[in-house]
């Protein structure tokens, strides 16, 4: 009942997870950890059937309008 009406909860979670990984990737210095993050992002993108930039755009829309304050 909380959350976007037209989006399954797992999809919503994946989009937010991808966005948090992308943010983490910007500050991560460890090459092994960066490779892990990149792999995780690829798995999520493949699962969603979207490319990274589309996922980030979707995440920013969700964050902007999906927090129940409309």
PDB file of C-alpha atoms in Angstrom:
ATOM      1  CA  UNK A   1       0.000   0.000   0.000  1.00  0.00           C
ATOM      2  CA  UNK A   2       2.762   2.561   0.435  1.00  0.00           C
ATOM      3  CA  UNK A   3       4.749   3.181  -2.744  1.00  0.00           C
ATOM      4  CA  UNK A   4       4.022   3.847  -6.398  1.00  0.00           C
ATOM      5  CA  UNK A   5       0.733   2.405  -7.615  1.00  0.00           C
ATOM      6  CA  UNK A   6       1.789   1.208 -11.050  1.00  0.00           C
ATOM      7  CA  UNK A   7       5.171  -0.266 -10.165  1.00  0.00           C
ATOM      8  CA  UNK A   8       5.778  -3.635  -8.500  1.00  0.00           C
ATOM      9  CA  UNK A   9       7.689  -3.257  -5.236  1.00  0.00           C
ATOM     10  CA  UNK A  10      10.631  -5.399  -6.403  1.00  0.00           C
ATOM     11  CA  UNK A  11      11.144  -3.202  -9.465  1.00  0.00           C
ATOM     12  CA  UNK A  12      11.029  -0.104  -7.269  1.00  0.00           C
ATOM     13  CA  UNK A  13      13.631  -1.651  -4.945  1.00  0.00           C
ATOM     14  CA  UNK A  14      15.913  -2.583  -7.847  1.00  0.00           C
ATOM     15  CA  UNK A  15      15.814   0.935  -9.267  1.00  0.00           C
ATOM     16  CA  UNK A  16      16.694   2.457  -5.901  1.00  0.00           C
ATOM     17  CA  UNK A  17      19.409  -0.169  -5.347  1.00  0.00           C
ATOM     18  CA  UNK A  18      20.933   0.673  -8.734  1.00  0.00           C
ATOM     19  CA  UNK A  19      20.930   4.383  -7.915  1.00  0.00           C
ATOM     20  CA  UNK A  20      22.619   3.782  -4.570  1.00  0.00           C
ATOM     21  CA  UNK A  21      25.264   1.593  -6.233  1.00  0.00           C
ATOM     22  CA  UNK A  22      25.896   4.315  -8.815  1.00  0.00           C
ATOM     23  CA  UNK A  23      26.354   6.859  -6.030  1.00  0.00           C
ATOM     24  CA  UNK A  24      28.674   4.520  -4.136  1.00  0.00           C
ATOM     25  CA  UNK A  25      30.692   3.943  -7.303  1.00  0.00           C
ATOM     26  CA  UNK A  26      31.507   7.666  -7.481  1.00  0.00           C
ATOM     27  CA  UNK A  27      33.293   7.628  -4.132  1.00  0.00           C
ATOM     28  CA  UNK A  28      34.757   4.106  -4.101  1.00  0.00           C
ATOM     29  CA  UNK A  29      38.532   3.858  -4.538  1.00  0.00           C
ATOM     30  CA  UNK A  30      39.130   0.101  -4.206  1.00  0.00           C
ATOM     31  CA  UNK A  31      39.361  -1.512  -7.693  1.00  0.00           C
ATOM     32  CA  UNK A  32      38.026  -4.872  -6.476  1.00  0.00           C
ATOM     33  CA  UNK A  33      35.016  -3.193  -4.888  1.00  0.00           C
ATOM     34  CA  UNK A  34      34.451  -1.106  -8.040  1.00  0.00           C
ATOM     35  CA  UNK A  35      34.367  -4.299 -10.113  1.00  0.00           C
ATOM     36  CA  UNK A  36      31.805  -5.780  -7.703  1.00  0.00           C
ATOM     37  CA  UNK A  37      29.649  -2.658  -7.924  1.00  0.00           C
ATOM     38  CA  UNK A  38      29.829  -2.693 -11.742  1.00  0.00           C
ATOM     39  CA  UNK A  39      28.783  -6.364 -11.793  1.00  0.00           C
ATOM     40  CA  UNK A  40      25.867  -5.681  -9.435  1.00  0.00           C
ATOM     41  CA  UNK A  41      24.746  -2.735 -11.577  1.00  0.00           C
ATOM     42  CA  UNK A  42      24.875  -4.888 -14.728  1.00  0.00           C
ATOM     43  CA  UNK A  43      22.782  -7.632 -13.123  1.00  0.00           C
ATOM     44  CA  UNK A  44      20.173  -5.084 -12.013  1.00  0.00           C
ATOM     45  CA  UNK A  45      20.117  -3.334 -15.419  1.00  0.00           C
ATOM     46  CA  UNK A  46      19.716  -6.680 -17.200  1.00  0.00           C
ATOM     47  CA  UNK A  47      16.969  -7.693 -14.776  1.00  0.00           C
ATOM     48  CA  UNK A  48      15.090  -4.458 -15.399  1.00  0.00           C
ATOM     49  CA  UNK A  49      15.740  -4.536 -19.139  1.00  0.00           C
ATOM     50  CA  UNK A  50      16.911  -0.918 -19.011  1.00  0.00           C
ATOM     51  CA  UNK A  51      20.238   0.817 -19.470  1.00  0.00           C
ATOM     52  CA  UNK A  52      21.940   2.665 -16.644  1.00  0.00           C
ATOM     53  CA  UNK A  53      20.942   6.171 -17.648  1.00  0.00           C
ATOM     54  CA  UNK A  54      17.278   5.150 -17.989  1.00  0.00           C
ATOM     55  CA  UNK A  55      17.400   3.593 -14.519  1.00  0.00           C
ATOM     56  CA  UNK A  56      18.945   6.733 -13.016  1.00  0.00           C
ATOM     57  CA  UNK A  57      16.268   8.902 -14.677  1.00  0.00           C
ATOM     58  CA  UNK A  58      13.574   6.597 -13.314  1.00  0.00           C
ATOM     59  CA  UNK A  59      15.143   6.720  -9.844  1.00  0.00           C
ATOM     60  CA  UNK A  60      15.256  10.508  -9.840  1.00  0.00           C
ATOM     61  CA  UNK A  61      11.566  10.639 -10.833  1.00  0.00           C
ATOM     62  CA  UNK A  62      10.722   8.222  -8.028  1.00  0.00           C
ATOM     63  CA  UNK A  63      12.686  10.202  -5.483  1.00  0.00           C
ATOM     64  CA  UNK A  64      11.220  13.505  -6.670  1.00  0.00           C
ATOM     65  CA  UNK A  65       7.600  12.388  -6.785  1.00  0.00           C
ATOM     66  CA  UNK A  66       7.376   9.072  -5.014  1.00  0.00           C
ATOM     67  CA  UNK A  67       7.895   9.968  -1.377  1.00  0.00           C
ATOM     68  CA  UNK A  68       4.242  10.456  -0.536  1.00  0.00           C
ATOM     69  CA  UNK A  69       4.399  14.248  -0.337  1.00  0.00           C
ATOM     70  CA  UNK A  70       2.245  15.174  -3.325  1.00  0.00           C
TER      71      UNK A  70
END
